[in-house]
Every structure is written in C-alpha cells, then in structure tokens.
Amino acid sequence: MLVYVRYIFQEDVHEDMLCALLLPTNTTAAELFKSLNEYISGKLNWSFCVGICMDGAAAMTGRISGFTTRVKEVASECESTHCVLHREMLASWKMSPELKNVLQDAIKIIDHIKVHALNSRLFAQLCEEMDTEYTHLLLYTEVSWLSKGRSLARVFELREPLQRFLLEKQSPLAAYFSDTEWVSKLAYLCDIFNLLNELNLSLQGKMTTVFKLADKVAVFKAKLELWGQRVNTGIFDMFQTLAELLKETEPEPSFSQLLHDHLLYLSFQKSLSITSQPQKTPELGRNGSVTHL
C-alpha cells in the first residue's frame, strides 16, 4: 500500500510519499487501516488528517466498515474524495457496442501475435522485411490506463503486415483489415484514446488542486461538444489518424452519427466526473496534512 501526503512545512505546501506498507494477508479495509495506523502511531496525530483521496474501491469507501469510515472515527474533520484522475478514466470506459467490438477485435489480434512466442518472432521478422517503423505490438491491459490508446495505435500502424501475416496463417482475423468501416472505427479509437491519454497525463503531477483539474476536464468537455458538432458536418480534421484515412474514402452517414453519439456520451460522462465533487471542499489543517491513497 502506497500512501502519499500533502502538508504545510515552513509556510509552503509540500507533497511526498509517506510510506510504502506491505500487506501480509488480505487487502480489506480492516487490514489497510491497521497497517497505516500502526505506522502513524507515535509519528503523527490522526487529528491533523483533514482529507483522504482514494480510487473509490469498496474497501476504501464502505460507509459501515470502509477505510475512510475508520479514519473518520479517529479524525473527525476528515473529508474523503474520489480521485479525479480515476474518475476521468472511468468516464471514458464505456462505449457503444459497435466501437467496443472493434476494441475487442483489436485485442484478439494482439493476443494472437503476442501470446505465442513463435508468432511474435515471425511477425517481427515480417515487419523487418517490410521495413516498418515498429516490429512489435503492444500488449493491452485494463490496469494500465494508457495502454488502450497506444496498443490500438500500434495495431493501426502495422495493419498491412498484420493482414499479410494473418492471411499466411489462414486466420479469420485478417478479414477485419479488408473492412474499410472497421479500419475507420479503429482509426477513430486510436485518435480519441490518444486525446484521452493526453488529458489523463495533464491531470497528473505534483501540487495540483481539484480546481485546476476540474477546469481541465471542463475544457476537454467543451472540446468534445465542438467535435461532435463538426463530425455532424463531415469534418474530421481534429482526429488526425481518421482524417488521413478518410482522404481516400467517404464515410457513411451512420459512421458520422456513431462518432457523434460517442462524443456526446463522453461529454455527458465528463460532466458527471466534475459535478461528483463533494459539496464541502476540505481546507488544510494546522499542518496541512492530507493523506492520498
């Protein structure tokens, strides 16, 4: 368990890692609080803790026996918040079945190559023969938030050697790269997740506040609304990969509607991620200590 702290020292606000604790058994709220309480006892005073920021896991947020509930029992002025960065990631998690199917198809293609060492070596050799910039695909994992955009972008960049390799292996997955609509959806997913990754990274860093983060999310939400309007008029230049691809083909009206609906949904979810802030924003205490989990 990693615990970070924000505090005031010599009239300046500082951020640092408080501790890295080994959880010997379970990761329940009781074990989390026990480990942290043992570390803090004799070093700090719980009454100075005025805020906790966490990822919203059940063990953290349980109202009856969750970690935050236990902390509030020993720190009465403590307020809990759900990490803005994590909420931003959750807001972009869901998508329409059509786009989700494309994502799942791309993951199947990646797994087909990466899971088998022989396939991975043969594919790398094919990429070298075709003189591509990259020779390997990137694994996708839900735990790593940024991997979604990067993995899809690599599949799109290597679509020609992928199609050739899959055809040689007589895999039905090769048919996806002959489907112009599927490739267009893949290009859009590459662009939108790249933009979401940029937002995600901009929300990170030391000495950020909930007000700065809310402003960045609000700006991105305004962009989503504008992009949705432009997509309705057939303009895709804000999505570079897709715009380059569509120079050769004209998208169907249903494709523009699909993108518009997704952008509208993202905009709505971003609104929820901003308005879900707690009504009371905690002030810094006497020593300004705020524990971040």
mmCIF file of C-alpha atoms in Angstrom:
data_model
loop_
_atom_site.group_PDB
_atom_site.id
_atom_site.type_symbol
_atom_site.label_atom_id
_atom_site.label_comp_id
_atom_site.label_asym_id
_atom_site.label_seq_id
_atom_site.Cartn_x
_atom_site.Cartn_y
_atom_site.Cartn_z
ATOM 1 C CA MET A 1 0.000 0.000 0.000
ATOM 2 C CA LEU A 2 1.454 3.323 -1.128
ATOM 3 C CA VAL A 3 0.484 6.406 0.879
ATOM 4 C CA TYR A 4 1.245 9.943 -0.240
ATOM 5 C CA VAL A 5 0.801 13.036 1.868
ATOM 6 C CA ARG A 6 0.325 16.749 1.292
ATOM 7 C CA TYR A 7 1.272 19.029 4.157
ATOM 8 C CA ILE A 8 2.428 22.513 5.097
ATOM 9 C CA PHE A 9 6.024 22.972 6.201
ATOM 10 C CA GLN A 10 7.551 26.394 6.807
ATOM 11 C CA GLU A 11 4.518 28.083 5.240
ATOM 12 C CA ASP A 12 4.860 26.126 1.976
ATOM 13 C CA VAL A 13 2.737 23.226 0.753
ATOM 14 C CA HIS A 14 4.726 20.039 0.092
ATOM 15 C CA GLU A 15 3.892 16.636 -1.368
ATOM 16 C CA ASP A 16 5.813 13.455 -0.667
ATOM 17 C CA MET A 17 5.459 9.712 -0.187
ATOM 18 C CA LEU A 18 4.540 8.993 3.403
ATOM 19 C CA CYS A 19 5.141 5.246 3.372
ATOM 20 C CA ALA A 20 5.040 2.010 1.382
ATOM 21 C CA LEU A 21 3.476 -0.717 3.519
ATOM 22 C CA LEU A 22 3.443 -4.465 2.962
ATOM 23 C CA LEU A 23 0.034 -6.079 3.451
ATOM 24 C CA PRO A 24 0.865 -9.598 4.707
ATOM 25 C CA THR A 25 -2.627 -11.087 4.273
ATOM 26 C CA ASN A 26 -5.825 -9.537 2.921
ATOM 27 C CA THR A 27 -6.453 -6.114 1.412
ATOM 28 C CA THR A 28 -9.634 -5.478 3.376
ATOM 29 C CA ALA A 29 -10.460 -2.134 4.945
ATOM 30 C CA ALA A 30 -9.544 -3.517 8.366
ATOM 31 C CA GLU A 31 -6.083 -4.601 7.198
ATOM 32 C CA LEU A 32 -5.492 -1.330 5.348
ATOM 33 C CA PHE A 33 -6.359 0.763 8.363
ATOM 34 C CA LYS A 34 -4.452 -1.499 10.757
ATOM 35 C CA SER A 35 -1.251 -1.257 8.713
ATOM 36 C CA LEU A 36 -1.459 2.513 8.297
ATOM 37 C CA ASN A 37 -2.491 3.099 11.901
ATOM 38 C CA GLU A 38 0.495 1.104 13.159
ATOM 39 C CA TYR A 39 2.796 3.214 11.022
ATOM 40 C CA ILE A 40 1.257 6.539 12.047
ATOM 41 C CA SER A 41 1.058 5.737 15.770
ATOM 42 C CA GLY A 42 3.890 7.511 17.554
ATOM 43 C CA LYS A 43 4.842 9.518 14.446
ATOM 44 C CA LEU A 44 1.803 11.606 13.513
ATOM 45 C CA ASN A 45 -1.502 12.657 15.003
ATOM 46 C CA TRP A 46 -4.642 11.445 13.210
ATOM 47 C CA SER A 47 -6.418 14.679 14.163
ATOM 48 C CA PHE A 48 -4.239 16.511 11.620
ATOM 49 C CA CYS A 49 -5.645 14.443 8.737
ATOM 50 C CA VAL A 50 -8.252 16.626 7.033
ATOM 51 C CA GLY A 51 -8.744 14.801 3.730
ATOM 52 C CA ILE A 52 -8.345 11.428 2.032
ATOM 53 C CA CYS A 53 -8.210 10.921 -1.730
ATOM 54 C CA MET A 54 -8.641 7.344 -2.992
ATOM 55 C CA ASP A 55 -9.719 5.315 -6.024
ATOM 56 C CA GLY A 56 -13.268 4.519 -4.958
ATOM 57 C CA ALA A 57 -12.709 0.806 -4.268
ATOM 58 C CA ALA A 58 -15.288 -0.822 -1.990
ATOM 59 C CA ALA A 59 -12.704 -1.485 0.708
ATOM 60 C CA MET A 60 -11.959 2.251 0.764
ATOM 61 C CA THR A 61 -15.425 3.776 0.501
ATOM 62 C CA GLY A 62 -17.631 1.428 2.549
ATOM 63 C CA ARG A 63 -19.928 3.520 4.743
ATOM 64 C CA ILE A 64 -20.089 0.983 7.582
ATOM 65 C CA SER A 65 -16.618 -0.502 7.824
ATOM 66 C CA GLY A 66 -14.650 1.014 4.926
ATOM 67 C CA PHE A 67 -11.188 2.506 5.318
ATOM 68 C CA THR A 68 -12.435 6.101 5.118
ATOM 69 C CA THR A 69 -15.079 5.374 7.749
ATOM 70 C CA ARG A 70 -12.400 4.056 10.114
ATOM 71 C CA VAL A 71 -10.212 7.090 9.502
ATOM 72 C CA LYS A 72 -13.108 9.457 10.199
ATOM 73 C CA GLU A 73 -13.590 7.741 13.559
ATOM 74 C CA VAL A 74 -10.116 8.940 14.620
ATOM 75 C CA ALA A 75 -10.059 12.145 12.534
ATOM 76 C CA SER A 76 -13.441 13.822 12.862
ATOM 77 C CA GLU A 77 -12.641 16.693 10.457
ATOM 78 C CA CYS A 78 -11.504 14.387 7.668
ATOM 79 C CA GLU A 79 -13.264 14.537 4.293
ATOM 80 C CA SER A 80 -12.960 11.850 1.587
ATOM 81 C CA THR A 81 -12.865 12.373 -2.194
ATOM 82 C CA HIS A 82 -12.727 10.078 -5.202
ATOM 83 C CA CYS A 83 -9.558 10.690 -7.240
ATOM 84 C CA VAL A 84 -10.315 12.976 -10.211
ATOM 85 C CA LEU A 85 -7.799 11.079 -12.329
ATOM 86 C CA HIS A 86 -9.543 7.776 -11.646
ATOM 87 C CA ARG A 87 -12.998 9.273 -12.302
ATOM 88 C CA GLU A 88 -11.759 10.640 -15.624
ATOM 89 C CA MET A 89 -10.616 7.146 -16.601
ATOM 90 C CA LEU A 90 -13.926 5.587 -15.546
ATOM 91 C CA ALA A 91 -15.864 8.198 -17.531
ATOM 92 C CA SER A 92 -14.212 7.058 -20.769
ATOM 93 C CA TRP A 93 -14.557 3.345 -20.009
ATOM 94 C CA LYS A 94 -17.937 2.656 -21.626
ATOM 95 C CA MET A 95 -18.697 2.931 -25.328
ATOM 96 C CA SER A 96 -21.239 1.743 -27.858
ATOM 97 C CA PRO A 97 -21.287 -1.984 -28.772
ATOM 98 C CA GLU A 98 -20.026 -1.179 -32.287
ATOM 99 C CA LEU A 99 -16.891 0.570 -31.033
ATOM 100 C CA LYS A 100 -16.409 -1.911 -28.218
ATOM 101 C CA ASN A 101 -16.463 -4.771 -30.720
ATOM 102 C CA VAL A 102 -13.685 -3.104 -32.686
ATOM 103 C CA LEU A 103 -11.661 -2.752 -29.487
ATOM 104 C CA GLN A 104 -12.202 -6.408 -28.621
ATOM 105 C CA ASP A 105 -11.261 -7.466 -32.167
ATOM 106 C CA ALA A 106 -8.019 -5.489 -31.937
ATOM 107 C CA ILE A 107 -7.226 -7.128 -28.587
ATOM 108 C CA LYS A 108 -7.800 -10.564 -30.155
ATOM 109 C CA ILE A 109 -5.352 -9.701 -32.916
ATOM 110 C CA ILE A 110 -2.747 -8.517 -30.402
ATOM 111 C CA ASP A 111 -3.171 -11.642 -28.283
ATOM 112 C CA HIS A 112 -2.962 -13.893 -31.348
ATOM 113 C CA ILE A 113 0.510 -12.499 -32.061
ATOM 114 C CA LYS A 114 1.874 -11.803 -28.578
ATOM 115 C CA VAL A 115 0.680 -14.890 -26.709
ATOM 116 C CA HIS A 116 2.652 -17.252 -28.941
ATOM 117 C CA ALA A 117 6.400 -16.679 -28.961
ATOM 118 C CA LEU A 118 6.788 -18.153 -32.442
ATOM 119 C CA ASN A 119 4.116 -15.870 -33.893
ATOM 120 C CA SER A 120 5.758 -12.896 -32.236
ATOM 121 C CA ARG A 121 9.164 -13.730 -33.729
ATOM 122 C CA LEU A 122 7.776 -14.426 -37.196
ATOM 123 C CA PHE A 123 5.746 -11.226 -37.159
ATOM 124 C CA ALA A 124 8.797 -9.194 -36.106
ATOM 125 C CA GLN A 125 10.748 -10.722 -38.992
ATOM 126 C CA LEU A 126 7.944 -9.858 -41.430
ATOM 127 C CA CYS A 127 7.909 -6.247 -40.189
ATOM 128 C CA GLU A 128 11.668 -6.016 -40.753
ATOM 129 C CA GLU A 129 11.257 -7.339 -44.296
ATOM 130 C CA MET A 130 8.529 -4.760 -44.948
ATOM 131 C CA ASP A 131 10.750 -2.053 -43.425
ATOM 132 C CA THR A 132 8.126 -0.816 -40.937
ATOM 133 C CA GLU A 133 8.956 1.657 -38.185
ATOM 134 C CA TYR A 134 7.906 -0.821 -35.490
ATOM 135 C CA THR A 135 8.293 -4.591 -35.330
ATOM 136 C CA HIS A 136 6.262 -5.487 -32.252
ATOM 137 C CA LEU A 137 2.718 -4.992 -31.000
ATOM 138 C CA LEU A 138 1.965 -3.591 -27.556
ATOM 139 C CA LEU A 139 0.004 -5.626 -25.038
ATOM 140 C CA TYR A 140 -3.233 -4.143 -23.757
ATOM 141 C CA THR A 141 -4.130 -4.346 -20.092
ATOM 142 C CA GLU A 142 -7.043 -2.716 -18.289
ATOM 143 C CA VAL A 143 -4.844 -1.982 -15.286
ATOM 144 C CA SER A 144 -2.615 0.293 -17.368
ATOM 145 C CA TRP A 145 -4.946 3.098 -18.419
ATOM 146 C CA LEU A 146 -2.703 4.483 -21.171
ATOM 147 C CA SER A 147 -2.172 1.110 -22.850
ATOM 148 C CA LYS A 148 -5.530 1.203 -24.638
ATOM 149 C CA GLY A 149 -4.629 4.088 -26.931
ATOM 150 C CA ARG A 150 -1.047 3.021 -27.504
ATOM 151 C CA SER A 151 -1.959 -0.588 -28.255
ATOM 152 C CA LEU A 152 -4.630 0.420 -30.775
ATOM 153 C CA ALA A 153 -2.314 2.922 -32.443
ATOM 154 C CA ARG A 154 0.327 0.233 -32.929
ATOM 155 C CA VAL A 155 -2.257 -2.128 -34.484
ATOM 156 C CA PHE A 156 -3.320 0.611 -36.895
ATOM 157 C CA GLU A 157 0.263 1.473 -37.833
ATOM 158 C CA LEU A 158 1.081 -2.185 -38.517
ATOM 159 C CA ARG A 159 -2.219 -3.051 -40.223
ATOM 160 C CA GLU A 160 -0.582 -4.022 -43.526
ATOM 161 C CA PRO A 161 1.952 -6.527 -42.105
ATOM 162 C CA LEU A 162 -0.748 -7.763 -39.713
ATOM 163 C CA GLN A 163 -3.135 -8.524 -42.560
ATOM 164 C CA ARG A 164 -0.399 -10.264 -44.531
ATOM 165 C CA PHE A 165 0.729 -12.306 -41.527
ATOM 166 C CA LEU A 166 -2.809 -13.352 -40.592
ATOM 167 C CA LEU A 167 -3.574 -14.333 -44.185
ATOM 168 C CA GLU A 168 -0.488 -16.546 -44.240
ATOM 169 C CA LYS A 169 -1.702 -18.145 -41.012
ATOM 170 C CA GLN A 170 -5.182 -18.503 -42.526
ATOM 171 C CA SER A 171 -6.656 -16.680 -39.571
ATOM 172 C CA PRO A 172 -10.192 -15.244 -39.886
ATOM 173 C CA LEU A 173 -8.891 -12.142 -38.076
ATOM 174 C CA ALA A 174 -7.305 -10.995 -41.351
ATOM 175 C CA ALA A 175 -10.751 -10.129 -42.707
ATOM 176 C CA TYR A 176 -11.048 -7.136 -40.389
ATOM 177 C CA PHE A 177 -8.343 -5.220 -42.249
ATOM 178 C CA SER A 178 -10.277 -5.572 -45.513
ATOM 179 C CA ASP A 179 -13.321 -3.940 -43.918
ATOM 180 C CA THR A 180 -12.950 -0.187 -44.513
ATOM 181 C CA GLU A 181 -15.592 0.653 -41.907
ATOM 182 C CA TRP A 182 -13.807 -1.463 -39.263
ATOM 183 C CA VAL A 183 -10.485 0.210 -40.068
ATOM 184 C CA SER A 184 -12.151 3.644 -39.862
ATOM 185 C CA LYS A 185 -13.553 2.836 -36.432
ATOM 186 C CA LEU A 186 -10.118 1.624 -35.345
ATOM 187 C CA ALA A 187 -8.579 4.904 -36.547
ATOM 188 C CA TYR A 188 -11.158 6.880 -34.556
ATOM 189 C CA LEU A 189 -10.478 4.858 -31.412
ATOM 190 C CA CYS A 190 -6.744 5.495 -31.842
ATOM 191 C CA ASP A 191 -7.368 9.239 -32.007
ATOM 192 C CA ILE A 192 -9.920 9.579 -29.210
ATOM 193 C CA PHE A 193 -7.949 7.438 -26.775
ATOM 194 C CA ASN A 194 -4.786 9.348 -27.614
ATOM 195 C CA LEU A 195 -6.614 12.568 -26.739
ATOM 196 C CA LEU A 196 -7.941 10.992 -23.548
ATOM 197 C CA ASN A 197 -4.398 9.880 -22.673
ATOM 198 C CA GLU A 198 -3.173 13.439 -23.118
ATOM 199 C CA LEU A 199 -5.898 14.654 -20.762
ATOM 200 C CA ASN A 200 -5.044 11.874 -18.311
ATOM 201 C CA LEU A 201 -1.380 12.863 -18.254
ATOM 202 C CA SER A 202 -2.209 16.559 -17.882
ATOM 203 C CA LEU A 203 -4.163 15.751 -14.714
ATOM 204 C CA GLN A 204 -1.105 14.192 -13.117
ATOM 205 C CA GLY A 205 1.794 15.853 -11.341
ATOM 206 C CA LYS A 206 2.622 17.404 -8.041
ATOM 207 C CA MET A 207 0.824 20.312 -6.430
ATOM 208 C CA THR A 208 -2.359 20.002 -8.468
ATOM 209 C CA THR A 209 -5.666 21.029 -6.935
ATOM 210 C CA VAL A 210 -9.214 19.875 -7.522
ATOM 211 C CA PHE A 211 -9.990 23.287 -9.022
ATOM 212 C CA LYS A 212 -7.230 23.051 -11.651
ATOM 213 C CA LEU A 213 -8.239 19.506 -12.544
ATOM 214 C CA ALA A 214 -11.928 20.438 -12.816
ATOM 215 C CA ASP A 215 -11.008 23.290 -15.186
ATOM 216 C CA LYS A 216 -9.015 20.933 -17.440
ATOM 217 C CA VAL A 217 -11.869 18.429 -17.567
ATOM 218 C CA ALA A 218 -14.346 21.247 -18.304
ATOM 219 C CA VAL A 219 -12.180 22.462 -21.204
ATOM 220 C CA PHE A 220 -11.977 18.933 -22.625
ATOM 221 C CA LYS A 221 -15.753 18.595 -22.279
ATOM 222 C CA ALA A 222 -16.205 21.784 -24.328
ATOM 223 C CA LYS A 223 -13.910 20.321 -26.986
ATOM 224 C CA LEU A 224 -15.984 17.141 -27.116
ATOM 225 C CA GLU A 225 -19.138 19.150 -27.736
ATOM 226 C CA LEU A 226 -17.443 21.142 -30.506
ATOM 227 C CA TRP A 227 -16.013 17.989 -32.093
ATOM 228 C CA GLY A 228 -19.468 16.422 -32.059
ATOM 229 C CA GLN A 229 -20.863 19.383 -33.993
ATOM 230 C CA ARG A 230 -18.041 19.222 -36.549
ATOM 231 C CA VAL A 231 -18.463 15.470 -37.044
ATOM 232 C CA ASN A 232 -22.129 16.082 -37.885
ATOM 233 C CA THR A 233 -20.992 18.329 -40.749
ATOM 234 C CA GLY A 234 -18.497 15.764 -42.049
ATOM 235 C CA ILE A 235 -15.362 17.415 -40.639
ATOM 236 C CA PHE A 236 -12.876 15.029 -39.010
ATOM 237 C CA ASP A 237 -9.642 17.077 -39.001
ATOM 238 C CA MET A 238 -9.470 17.043 -35.172
ATOM 239 C CA PHE A 239 -8.849 13.288 -35.421
ATOM 240 C CA GLN A 240 -5.595 13.142 -37.365
ATOM 241 C CA THR A 241 -5.380 9.404 -37.989
ATOM 242 C CA LEU A 242 -9.004 9.177 -39.087
ATOM 243 C CA ALA A 243 -8.827 12.323 -41.235
ATOM 244 C CA GLU A 244 -5.797 10.962 -43.089
ATOM 245 C CA LEU A 245 -7.588 7.674 -43.697
ATOM 246 C CA LEU A 246 -10.792 9.324 -44.921
ATOM 247 C CA LYS A 247 -8.951 11.226 -47.627
ATOM 248 C CA GLU A 248 -9.340 8.102 -49.723
ATOM 249 C CA THR A 249 -12.933 7.169 -48.763
ATOM 250 C CA GLU A 250 -16.191 8.910 -47.936
ATOM 251 C CA PRO A 251 -17.752 7.741 -44.637
ATOM 252 C CA GLU A 252 -21.377 6.686 -44.417
ATOM 253 C CA PRO A 253 -23.815 8.959 -42.515
ATOM 254 C CA SER A 254 -24.223 6.182 -39.951
ATOM 255 C CA PHE A 255 -20.489 6.372 -39.226
ATOM 256 C CA SER A 256 -20.665 10.105 -38.510
ATOM 257 C CA GLN A 257 -23.681 9.505 -36.269
ATOM 258 C CA LEU A 258 -21.791 6.796 -34.389
ATOM 259 C CA LEU A 259 -18.910 9.168 -33.667
ATOM 260 C CA HIS A 260 -21.266 11.989 -32.726
ATOM 261 C CA ASP A 261 -23.124 9.774 -30.250
ATOM 262 C CA HIS A 262 -19.871 8.610 -28.662
ATOM 263 C CA LEU A 263 -18.551 12.155 -28.288
ATOM 264 C CA LEU A 264 -21.892 13.246 -26.815
ATOM 265 C CA TYR A 265 -21.771 10.358 -24.351
ATOM 266 C CA LEU A 266 -18.195 11.205 -23.357
ATOM 267 C CA SER A 267 -19.196 14.825 -22.814
ATOM 268 C CA PHE A 268 -22.037 13.733 -20.539
ATOM 269 C CA GLN A 269 -19.734 11.428 -18.559
ATOM 270 C CA LYS A 270 -17.159 14.195 -18.157
ATOM 271 C CA SER A 271 -19.913 16.402 -16.765
ATOM 272 C CA LEU A 272 -20.640 13.759 -14.153
ATOM 273 C CA SER A 273 -16.952 13.487 -13.279
ATOM 274 C CA ILE A 274 -16.900 17.215 -12.479
ATOM 275 C CA THR A 275 -20.224 17.514 -10.648
ATOM 276 C CA SER A 276 -19.494 14.456 -8.493
ATOM 277 C CA GLN A 277 -17.151 16.546 -6.383
ATOM 278 C CA PRO A 278 -18.091 16.629 -2.687
ATOM 279 C CA GLN A 279 -20.165 19.566 -1.544
ATOM 280 C CA LYS A 280 -17.609 20.514 1.077
ATOM 281 C CA THR A 281 -14.021 21.070 -0.001
ATOM 282 C CA PRO A 282 -11.658 20.397 2.901
ATOM 283 C CA GLU A 283 -9.289 23.140 3.960
ATOM 284 C CA LEU A 284 -5.739 22.458 5.006
ATOM 285 C CA GLY A 285 -5.403 21.770 8.725
ATOM 286 C CA ARG A 286 -2.846 23.186 11.098
ATOM 287 C CA ASN A 287 -0.079 21.160 9.491
ATOM 288 C CA GLY A 288 -1.919 20.823 6.188
ATOM 289 C CA SER A 289 -1.667 17.059 6.117
ATOM 290 C CA VAL A 290 -3.849 15.260 3.573
ATOM 291 C CA THR A 291 -3.378 11.552 3.040
ATOM 292 C CA HIS A 292 -3.614 10.234 -0.530
ATOM 293 C CA LEU A 293 -4.153 6.506 -1.116
#
